[in-house]
Amino acid sequence: EVQLVESGGGLVQAGGSLRLSCETSGFTFADYVIGWFRQAPGKGREGIAAIISTDDSTYYADSVKGRFTISFDNAKNTVYLQMGSLNPGDTAIYYCAATYGVVGAWYLNEELYTDWGQGTQVTVSS
């Protein structure tokens, strides 16, 4: 059974940083993509970053490009989202998700993803 468990959320002041973790287990495919998504109150879910297991290619939404970094720690089966220069607009529940065997897709499209974590709250105060 695939499991994705997010952690690292919390309250931070504007301009600050946080690192989110997505601990993964139960994968039976070597070829997978991990995406980070977020959902702010009253808004739809937004894909913000993705990383491909086979070559570590990364993808970012314009809203976070240059401020957030996604990375793998294969030894820990964990994907990180390092977030910097946070502003109140980044306040949301952050989710990680997994999809398998997908090539050449728009990796920030939530419809590609089949397994999801439970989410972790990030709140940025002004």
Short mmCIF file of C-alpha atoms in Angstrom, two decimals:
data_model
loop_
_atom_site.label_atom_id
_atom_site.label_comp_id
_atom_site.label_asym_id
_atom_site.label_seq_id
_atom_site.Cartn_x
_atom_site.Cartn_y
_atom_site.Cartn_z
CA GLU A 1 0.00 0.00 0.00
CA VAL A 2 1.37 3.39 -1.02
CA GLN A 3 1.57 5.94 1.75
CA LEU A 4 2.53 9.59 1.59
CA VAL A 5 2.91 11.50 4.85
CA GLU A 6 3.54 15.24 4.89
CA SER A 7 5.11 17.11 7.76
CA GLY A 8 6.86 20.39 8.47
CA GLY A 9 3.99 22.82 8.19
CA GLY A 10 3.39 25.56 10.71
CA LEU A 11 3.16 29.28 11.31
CA VAL A 12 5.87 31.54 9.90
CA GLN A 13 6.27 35.26 9.43
CA ALA A 14 6.35 36.83 6.00
CA GLY A 15 9.81 36.61 4.52
CA GLY A 16 10.57 33.43 6.42
CA SER A 17 11.26 29.87 5.31
CA LEU A 18 9.89 26.39 5.93
CA ARG A 19 10.82 22.94 4.73
CA LEU A 20 8.03 20.46 4.09
CA SER A 21 8.69 16.73 3.99
CA CYS A 22 6.79 14.00 2.16
CA GLU A 23 7.77 10.57 3.44
CA THR A 24 6.87 7.86 0.96
CA SER A 25 6.45 4.10 1.27
CA GLY A 26 4.95 1.18 -0.59
CA PHE A 27 5.98 2.18 -4.10
CA THR A 28 6.13 -0.74 -6.50
CA PHE A 29 7.18 1.32 -9.51
CA ALA A 30 10.68 2.70 -10.00
CA ASP A 31 9.33 5.34 -12.39
CA TYR A 32 7.20 7.86 -10.52
CA VAL A 33 6.61 11.55 -10.09
CA ILE A 34 6.04 13.33 -6.79
CA GLY A 35 4.13 16.56 -6.90
CA TRP A 36 3.41 19.22 -4.31
CA PHE A 37 0.06 20.93 -4.38
CA ARG A 38 -1.63 23.48 -2.20
CA GLN A 39 -5.14 24.63 -1.51
CA ALA A 40 -5.88 28.01 0.00
CA PRO A 41 -9.20 28.71 1.73
CA GLY A 42 -11.97 29.15 -0.83
CA LYS A 43 -9.71 28.28 -3.77
CA GLY A 44 -9.03 25.28 -5.93
CA ARG A 45 -5.97 23.07 -5.59
CA GLU A 46 -2.84 24.44 -7.28
CA GLY A 47 0.09 22.36 -8.48
CA ILE A 48 3.29 24.11 -7.45
CA ALA A 49 6.22 21.70 -7.90
CA ALA A 50 7.03 18.23 -9.20
CA ILE A 51 10.07 15.99 -9.43
CA ILE A 52 10.65 12.91 -11.59
CA SER A 53 12.30 9.89 -9.97
CA THR A 54 14.22 8.71 -13.04
CA ASP A 55 16.25 11.87 -13.71
CA ASP A 56 15.41 14.36 -10.93
CA SER A 57 13.88 16.79 -13.43
CA THR A 58 11.90 19.46 -11.61
CA TYR A 59 8.94 21.62 -12.54
CA TYR A 60 7.57 24.70 -10.82
CA ALA A 61 4.55 26.92 -11.04
CA ASP A 62 5.32 30.55 -11.82
CA SER A 63 3.89 31.51 -8.44
CA VAL A 64 6.74 29.74 -6.60
CA LYS A 65 9.58 29.65 -9.12
CA GLY A 66 12.77 31.01 -7.62
CA ARG A 67 11.41 30.74 -4.06
CA PHE A 68 10.64 27.02 -3.64
CA THR A 69 12.86 24.01 -4.32
CA ILE A 70 11.76 20.38 -4.59
CA SER A 71 14.25 17.59 -4.02
CA PHE A 72 14.61 13.86 -3.28
CA ASP A 73 16.42 12.15 -0.46
CA ASN A 74 16.42 8.62 -1.81
CA ALA A 75 18.04 7.18 1.30
CA LYS A 76 15.11 8.42 3.37
CA ASN A 77 12.40 7.86 0.74
CA THR A 78 11.48 11.47 1.31
CA VAL A 79 10.73 14.40 -0.96
CA TYR A 80 11.31 17.89 0.39
CA LEU A 81 9.83 21.23 -0.52
CA GLN A 82 12.09 24.02 0.67
CA MET A 83 10.07 27.22 0.75
CA GLY A 84 11.60 30.68 1.04
CA SER A 85 10.53 34.33 0.87
CA LEU A 86 7.12 33.28 2.10
CA ASN A 87 4.24 35.71 1.94
CA PRO A 88 0.63 35.55 3.18
CA GLY A 89 -0.45 34.41 -0.28
CA ASP A 90 1.37 31.14 0.37
CA THR A 91 -1.00 30.28 3.21
CA ALA A 92 -2.65 26.97 2.33
CA ILE A 93 -2.85 23.28 3.06
CA TYR A 94 0.05 21.64 1.26
CA TYR A 95 -0.25 18.13 -0.15
CA CYS A 96 2.17 15.76 -1.78
CA ALA A 97 1.00 13.25 -4.34
CA ALA A 98 2.37 10.49 -6.56
CA THR A 99 1.80 9.33 -10.09
CA TYR A 100 3.46 6.49 -11.99
CA GLY A 101 4.79 5.80 -15.47
CA VAL A 102 3.81 9.19 -16.86
CA VAL A 103 6.01 10.74 -19.53
CA GLY A 104 5.82 14.12 -21.17
CA ALA A 105 2.80 15.35 -19.27
CA TRP A 106 2.02 18.60 -17.51
CA TYR A 107 3.25 17.39 -14.16
CA LEU A 108 1.47 20.10 -12.17
CA ASN A 109 -1.92 18.80 -13.25
CA GLU A 110 -3.56 17.24 -10.19
CA GLU A 111 -5.59 14.88 -12.38
CA LEU A 112 -2.43 12.88 -13.13
CA TYR A 113 -1.94 11.91 -9.50
CA THR A 114 -3.46 8.83 -7.92
CA ASP A 115 -2.06 8.76 -4.38
CA TRP A 116 -2.24 11.67 -1.96
CA GLY A 117 -1.07 12.54 1.50
CA GLN A 118 -3.29 14.03 4.16
CA GLY A 119 -1.85 17.54 3.90
CA THR A 120 -0.02 19.90 6.22
CA GLN A 121 -1.07 23.45 7.05
CA VAL A 122 1.22 26.37 6.27
CA THR A 123 0.24 29.78 7.60
CA VAL A 124 2.23 32.90 6.76
CA SER A 125 1.55 35.96 8.89
CA SER A 126 2.12 39.51 7.69
#
